[in-house]
GROMACS .gro file of C-alpha atoms in nm:
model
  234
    1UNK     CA    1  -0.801   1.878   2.191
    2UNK     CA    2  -0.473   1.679   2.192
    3UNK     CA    3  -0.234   1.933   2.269
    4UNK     CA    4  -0.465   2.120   2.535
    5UNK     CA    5  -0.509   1.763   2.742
    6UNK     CA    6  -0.195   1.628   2.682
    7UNK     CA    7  -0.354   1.318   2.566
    8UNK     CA    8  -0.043   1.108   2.437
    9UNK     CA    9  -0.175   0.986   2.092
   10UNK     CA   10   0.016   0.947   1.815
   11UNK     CA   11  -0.057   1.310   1.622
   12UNK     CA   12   0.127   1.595   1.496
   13UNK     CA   13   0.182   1.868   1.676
   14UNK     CA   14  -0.067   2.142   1.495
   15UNK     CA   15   0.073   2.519   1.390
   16UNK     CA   16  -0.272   2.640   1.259
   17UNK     CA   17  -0.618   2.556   1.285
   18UNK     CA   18  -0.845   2.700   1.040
   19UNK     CA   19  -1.210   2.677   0.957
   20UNK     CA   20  -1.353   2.766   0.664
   21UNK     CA   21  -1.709   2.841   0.496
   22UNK     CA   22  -1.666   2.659   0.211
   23UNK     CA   23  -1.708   2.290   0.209
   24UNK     CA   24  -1.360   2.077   0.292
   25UNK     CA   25  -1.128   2.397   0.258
   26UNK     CA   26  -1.013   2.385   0.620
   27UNK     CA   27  -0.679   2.455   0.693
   28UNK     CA   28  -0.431   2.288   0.896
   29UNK     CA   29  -0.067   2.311   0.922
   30UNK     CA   30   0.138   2.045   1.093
   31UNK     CA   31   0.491   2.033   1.183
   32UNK     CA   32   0.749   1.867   0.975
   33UNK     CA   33   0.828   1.512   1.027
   34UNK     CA   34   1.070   1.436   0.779
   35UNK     CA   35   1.117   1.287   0.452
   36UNK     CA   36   1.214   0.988   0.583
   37UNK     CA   37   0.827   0.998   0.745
   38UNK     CA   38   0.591   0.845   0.506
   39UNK     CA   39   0.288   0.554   0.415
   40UNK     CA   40   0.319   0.284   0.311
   41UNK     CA   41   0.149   0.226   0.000
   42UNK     CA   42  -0.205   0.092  -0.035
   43UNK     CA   43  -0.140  -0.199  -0.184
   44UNK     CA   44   0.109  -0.345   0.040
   45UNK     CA   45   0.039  -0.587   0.370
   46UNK     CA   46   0.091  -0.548   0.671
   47UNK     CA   47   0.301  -0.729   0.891
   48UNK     CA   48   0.233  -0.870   1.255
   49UNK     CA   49   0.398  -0.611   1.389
   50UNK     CA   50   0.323  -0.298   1.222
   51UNK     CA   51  -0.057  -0.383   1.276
   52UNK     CA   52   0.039  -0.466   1.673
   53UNK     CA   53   0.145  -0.073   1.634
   54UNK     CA   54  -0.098   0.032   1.488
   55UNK     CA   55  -0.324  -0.161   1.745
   56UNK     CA   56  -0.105  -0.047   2.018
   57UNK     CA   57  -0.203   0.337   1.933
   58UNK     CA   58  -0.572   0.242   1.911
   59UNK     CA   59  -0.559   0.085   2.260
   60UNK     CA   60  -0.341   0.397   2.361
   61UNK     CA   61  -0.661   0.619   2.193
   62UNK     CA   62  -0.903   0.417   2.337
   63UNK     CA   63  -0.732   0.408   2.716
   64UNK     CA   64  -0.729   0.779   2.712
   65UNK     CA   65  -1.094   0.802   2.577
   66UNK     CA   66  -1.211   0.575   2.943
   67UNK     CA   67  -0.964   0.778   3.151
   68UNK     CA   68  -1.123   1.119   3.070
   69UNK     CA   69  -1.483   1.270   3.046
   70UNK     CA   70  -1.444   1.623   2.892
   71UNK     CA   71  -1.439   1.461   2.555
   72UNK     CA   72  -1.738   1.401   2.579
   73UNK     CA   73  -1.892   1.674   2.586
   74UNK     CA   74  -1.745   1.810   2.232
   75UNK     CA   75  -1.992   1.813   1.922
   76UNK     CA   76  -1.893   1.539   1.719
   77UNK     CA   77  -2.051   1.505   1.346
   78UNK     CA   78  -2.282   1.218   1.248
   79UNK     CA   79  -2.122   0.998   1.052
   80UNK     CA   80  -2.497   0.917   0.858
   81UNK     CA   81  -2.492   1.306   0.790
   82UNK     CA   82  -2.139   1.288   0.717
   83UNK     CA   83  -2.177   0.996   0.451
   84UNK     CA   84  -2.532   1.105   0.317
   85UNK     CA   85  -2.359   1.516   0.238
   86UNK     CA   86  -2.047   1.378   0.087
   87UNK     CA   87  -2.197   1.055  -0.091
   88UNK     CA   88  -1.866   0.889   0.037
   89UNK     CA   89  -1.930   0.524  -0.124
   90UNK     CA   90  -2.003   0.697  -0.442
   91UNK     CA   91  -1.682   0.867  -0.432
   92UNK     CA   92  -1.532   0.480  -0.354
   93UNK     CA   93  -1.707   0.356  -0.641
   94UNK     CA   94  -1.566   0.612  -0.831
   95UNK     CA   95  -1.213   0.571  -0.740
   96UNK     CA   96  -1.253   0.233  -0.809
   97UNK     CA   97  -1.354   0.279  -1.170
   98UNK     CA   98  -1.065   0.275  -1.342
   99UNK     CA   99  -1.081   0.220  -1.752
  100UNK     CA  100  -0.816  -0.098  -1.645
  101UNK     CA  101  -1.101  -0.247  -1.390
  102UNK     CA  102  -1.390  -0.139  -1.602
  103UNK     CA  103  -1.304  -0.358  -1.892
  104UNK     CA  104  -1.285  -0.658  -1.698
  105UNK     CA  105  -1.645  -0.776  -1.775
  106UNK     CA  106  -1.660  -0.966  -1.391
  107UNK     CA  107  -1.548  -0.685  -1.195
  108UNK     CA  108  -1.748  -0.421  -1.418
  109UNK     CA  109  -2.057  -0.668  -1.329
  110UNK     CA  110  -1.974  -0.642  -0.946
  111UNK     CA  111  -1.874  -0.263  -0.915
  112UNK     CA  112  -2.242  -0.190  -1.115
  113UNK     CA  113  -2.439  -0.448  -0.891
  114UNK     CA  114  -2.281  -0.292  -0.552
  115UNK     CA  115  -2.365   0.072  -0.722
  116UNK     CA  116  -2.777  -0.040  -0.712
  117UNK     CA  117  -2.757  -0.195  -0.396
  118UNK     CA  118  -2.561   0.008  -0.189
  119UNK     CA  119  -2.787   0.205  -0.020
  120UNK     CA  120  -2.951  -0.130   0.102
  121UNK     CA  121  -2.622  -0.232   0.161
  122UNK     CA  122  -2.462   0.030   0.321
  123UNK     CA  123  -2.687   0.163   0.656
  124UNK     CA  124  -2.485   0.415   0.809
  125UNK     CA  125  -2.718   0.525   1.083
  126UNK     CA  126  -2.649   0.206   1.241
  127UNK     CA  127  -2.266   0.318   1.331
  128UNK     CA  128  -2.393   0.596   1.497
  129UNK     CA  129  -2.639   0.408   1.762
  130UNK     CA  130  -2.402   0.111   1.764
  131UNK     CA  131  -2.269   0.143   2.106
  132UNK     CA  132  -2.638   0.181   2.252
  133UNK     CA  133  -2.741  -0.099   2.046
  134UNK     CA  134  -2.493  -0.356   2.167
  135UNK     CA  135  -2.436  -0.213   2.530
  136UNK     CA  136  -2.103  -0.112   2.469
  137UNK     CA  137  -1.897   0.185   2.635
  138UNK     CA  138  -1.814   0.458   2.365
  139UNK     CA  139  -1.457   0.543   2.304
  140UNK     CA  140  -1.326   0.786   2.098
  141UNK     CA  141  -1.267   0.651   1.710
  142UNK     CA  142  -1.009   0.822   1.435
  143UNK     CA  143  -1.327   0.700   1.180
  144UNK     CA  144  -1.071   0.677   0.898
  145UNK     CA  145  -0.817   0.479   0.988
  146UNK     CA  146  -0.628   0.338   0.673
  147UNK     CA  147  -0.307   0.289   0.533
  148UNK     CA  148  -0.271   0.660   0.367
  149UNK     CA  149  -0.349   0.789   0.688
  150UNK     CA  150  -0.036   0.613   0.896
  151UNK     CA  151   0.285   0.762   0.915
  152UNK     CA  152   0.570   0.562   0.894
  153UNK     CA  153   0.979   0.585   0.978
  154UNK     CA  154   1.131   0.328   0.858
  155UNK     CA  155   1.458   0.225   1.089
  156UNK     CA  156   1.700  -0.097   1.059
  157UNK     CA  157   1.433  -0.219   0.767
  158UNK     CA  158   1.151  -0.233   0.996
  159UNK     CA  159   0.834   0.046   0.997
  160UNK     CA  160   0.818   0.261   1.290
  161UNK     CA  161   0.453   0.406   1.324
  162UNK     CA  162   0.522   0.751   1.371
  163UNK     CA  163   0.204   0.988   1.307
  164UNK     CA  164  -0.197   0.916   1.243
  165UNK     CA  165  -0.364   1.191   1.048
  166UNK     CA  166  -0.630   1.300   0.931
  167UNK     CA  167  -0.906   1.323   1.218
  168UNK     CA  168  -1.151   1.496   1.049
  169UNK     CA  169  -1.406   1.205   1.107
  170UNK     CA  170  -1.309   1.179   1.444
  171UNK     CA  171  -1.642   1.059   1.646
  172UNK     CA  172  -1.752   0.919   1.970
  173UNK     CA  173  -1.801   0.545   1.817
  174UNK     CA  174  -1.746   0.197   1.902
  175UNK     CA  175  -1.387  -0.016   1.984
  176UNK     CA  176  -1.478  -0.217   1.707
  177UNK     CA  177  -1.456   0.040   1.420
  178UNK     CA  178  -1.100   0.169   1.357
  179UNK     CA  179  -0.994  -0.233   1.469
  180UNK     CA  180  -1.141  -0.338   1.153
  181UNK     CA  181  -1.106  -0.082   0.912
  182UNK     CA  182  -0.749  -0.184   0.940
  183UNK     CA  183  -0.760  -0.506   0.922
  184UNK     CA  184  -1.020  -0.557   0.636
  185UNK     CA  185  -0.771  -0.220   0.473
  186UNK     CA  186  -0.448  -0.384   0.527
  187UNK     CA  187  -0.412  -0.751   0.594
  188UNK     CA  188  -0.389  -1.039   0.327
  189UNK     CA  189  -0.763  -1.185   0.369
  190UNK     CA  190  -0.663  -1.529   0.452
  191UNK     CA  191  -0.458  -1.433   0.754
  192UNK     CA  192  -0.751  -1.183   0.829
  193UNK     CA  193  -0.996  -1.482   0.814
  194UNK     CA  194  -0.785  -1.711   1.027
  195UNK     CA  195  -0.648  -1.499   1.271
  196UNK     CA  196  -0.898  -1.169   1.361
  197UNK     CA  197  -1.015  -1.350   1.720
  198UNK     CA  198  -0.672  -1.337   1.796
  199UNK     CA  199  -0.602  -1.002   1.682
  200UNK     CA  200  -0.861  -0.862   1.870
  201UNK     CA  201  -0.736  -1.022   2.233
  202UNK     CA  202  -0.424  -0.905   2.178
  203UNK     CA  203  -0.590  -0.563   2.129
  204UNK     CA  204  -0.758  -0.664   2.396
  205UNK     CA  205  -0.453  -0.729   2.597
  206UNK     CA  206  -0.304  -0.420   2.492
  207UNK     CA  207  -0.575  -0.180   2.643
  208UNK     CA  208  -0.637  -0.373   3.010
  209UNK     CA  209  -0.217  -0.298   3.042
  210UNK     CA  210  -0.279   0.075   2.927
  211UNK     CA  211  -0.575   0.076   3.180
  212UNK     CA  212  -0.417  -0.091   3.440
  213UNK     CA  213  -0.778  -0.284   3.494
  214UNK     CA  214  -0.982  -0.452   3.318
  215UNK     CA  215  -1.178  -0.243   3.032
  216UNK     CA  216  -1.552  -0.157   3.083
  217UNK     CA  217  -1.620  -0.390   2.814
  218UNK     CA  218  -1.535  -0.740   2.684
  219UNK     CA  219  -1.296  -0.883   2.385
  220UNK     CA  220  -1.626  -1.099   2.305
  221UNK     CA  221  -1.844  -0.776   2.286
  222UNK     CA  222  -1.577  -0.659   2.053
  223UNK     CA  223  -1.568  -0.930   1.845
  224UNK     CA  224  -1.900  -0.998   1.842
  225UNK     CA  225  -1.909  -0.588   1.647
  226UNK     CA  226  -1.716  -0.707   1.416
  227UNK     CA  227  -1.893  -0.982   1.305
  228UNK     CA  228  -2.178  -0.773   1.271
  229UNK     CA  229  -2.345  -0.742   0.883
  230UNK     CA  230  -2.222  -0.353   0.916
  231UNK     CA  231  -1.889  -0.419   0.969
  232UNK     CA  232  -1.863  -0.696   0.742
  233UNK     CA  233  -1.939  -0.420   0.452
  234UNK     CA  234  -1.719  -0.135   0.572
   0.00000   0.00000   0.00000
């Protein structure tokens, strides 16, 4: 869909597309973008202005999404079905449960109590009807959108943002989502705490230049997502 429309979003260009019958076997092959071109590990913060890049492609993804209709008529998946099939925050827990973590007796406590609750917890036929629910214009949303799945050249010791991969979850969705996936991913949680609202306006800010209006919603309506008890727990 990228290549055919042009759309200028940060993805590789795409040799092969295969699908396959068997569940996640798909195959795609990419082009080459270096060994300098790589993530940044997990574990590491971001800085003010490799998030502002990272916002700056979300704005760029979500200016495209309000410029053009045609997307919207592709068959995007559910991301209730999606979660339900693949049991996704049972695969979380389970990367999580490491023999290190497990025999600290607090976080073994926490990781079991958020195993029985989490399908009270976790309602992820909300995310689907969000945008209806809070009268916000869809945009398209990468669904996924976390520090493994960010390219990175680094140049003069700063990060570059390069590449985003790893669409597969790609969905018609709220602005909201992919904004705070990152943050909640990949900023130290004091400075997420004290700073989001601004975040978000400069996100904001961002996407009324790439417009060249002002976006059919509001930084408020955005923010006021975000706060919501869904988001909270993604």
């Amino acid at each position: 869909m990228v290549q055919r429309s042009n759309f200028e979003v940060l993805v590789p260009r795409c040799c092969v597309l295969e699908n396959s019958t068997q569940q996640q076997l798909g195959l795609i092959i990419m082009e080459d973008l270096g060994a300098e071109v790589q993530p940044i590990a997990s574990d590491k913060t971001l800085t003010a202005s490799e998030l502002y890049q990272i916002f700056d492609a979300i704005a760029q993804l979500h200016a495209v999404s309000l410029k053009t209709n045609h997307w919207k008529t592709l068959k995007f998946p559910k991301m209730a079905d999606i979660c339900k099939k693949r049991n996704i925050l049972k695969e979380m827990l389970a990367y999580v449960k490491t023999p290190e973590v497990m025999r600290d007796e607090k976080l073994a406590e926490c990781i079991h109590e958020i195993d029985e609750l989490a399908d009270d917890i976790f309602d992820y036929t909300k995310r689907d009807d969000i945008c209806e629910f809070f009268g916000i214009v869809p945009v398209l949303v990468h669904g996924d959108l976390w520090t493994a799945n960010l390219l990175w050249k680094r140049k003069n010791s700063v990060h570059e943002l390069t590449a985003i991969i790893d669409w597969q979850v790609c969905h018609s969705g709220c602005a909201a989502e992919d904004l705070t996936r990152i943050m909640c991913c990949s900023l130290d949680a004091q400075e997420r705490r004290f700073y989001w609202e601004r975040h978000i306006d400069h996100y904001y800010r961002l996407l009324t230049d790439k417009l060249g209006h002002i976006p059919p919603f509001t930084a408020y309506q955005v923010q006021n997502i975000l706060t919501f008890k869904l988001f909270k727990n993604i």
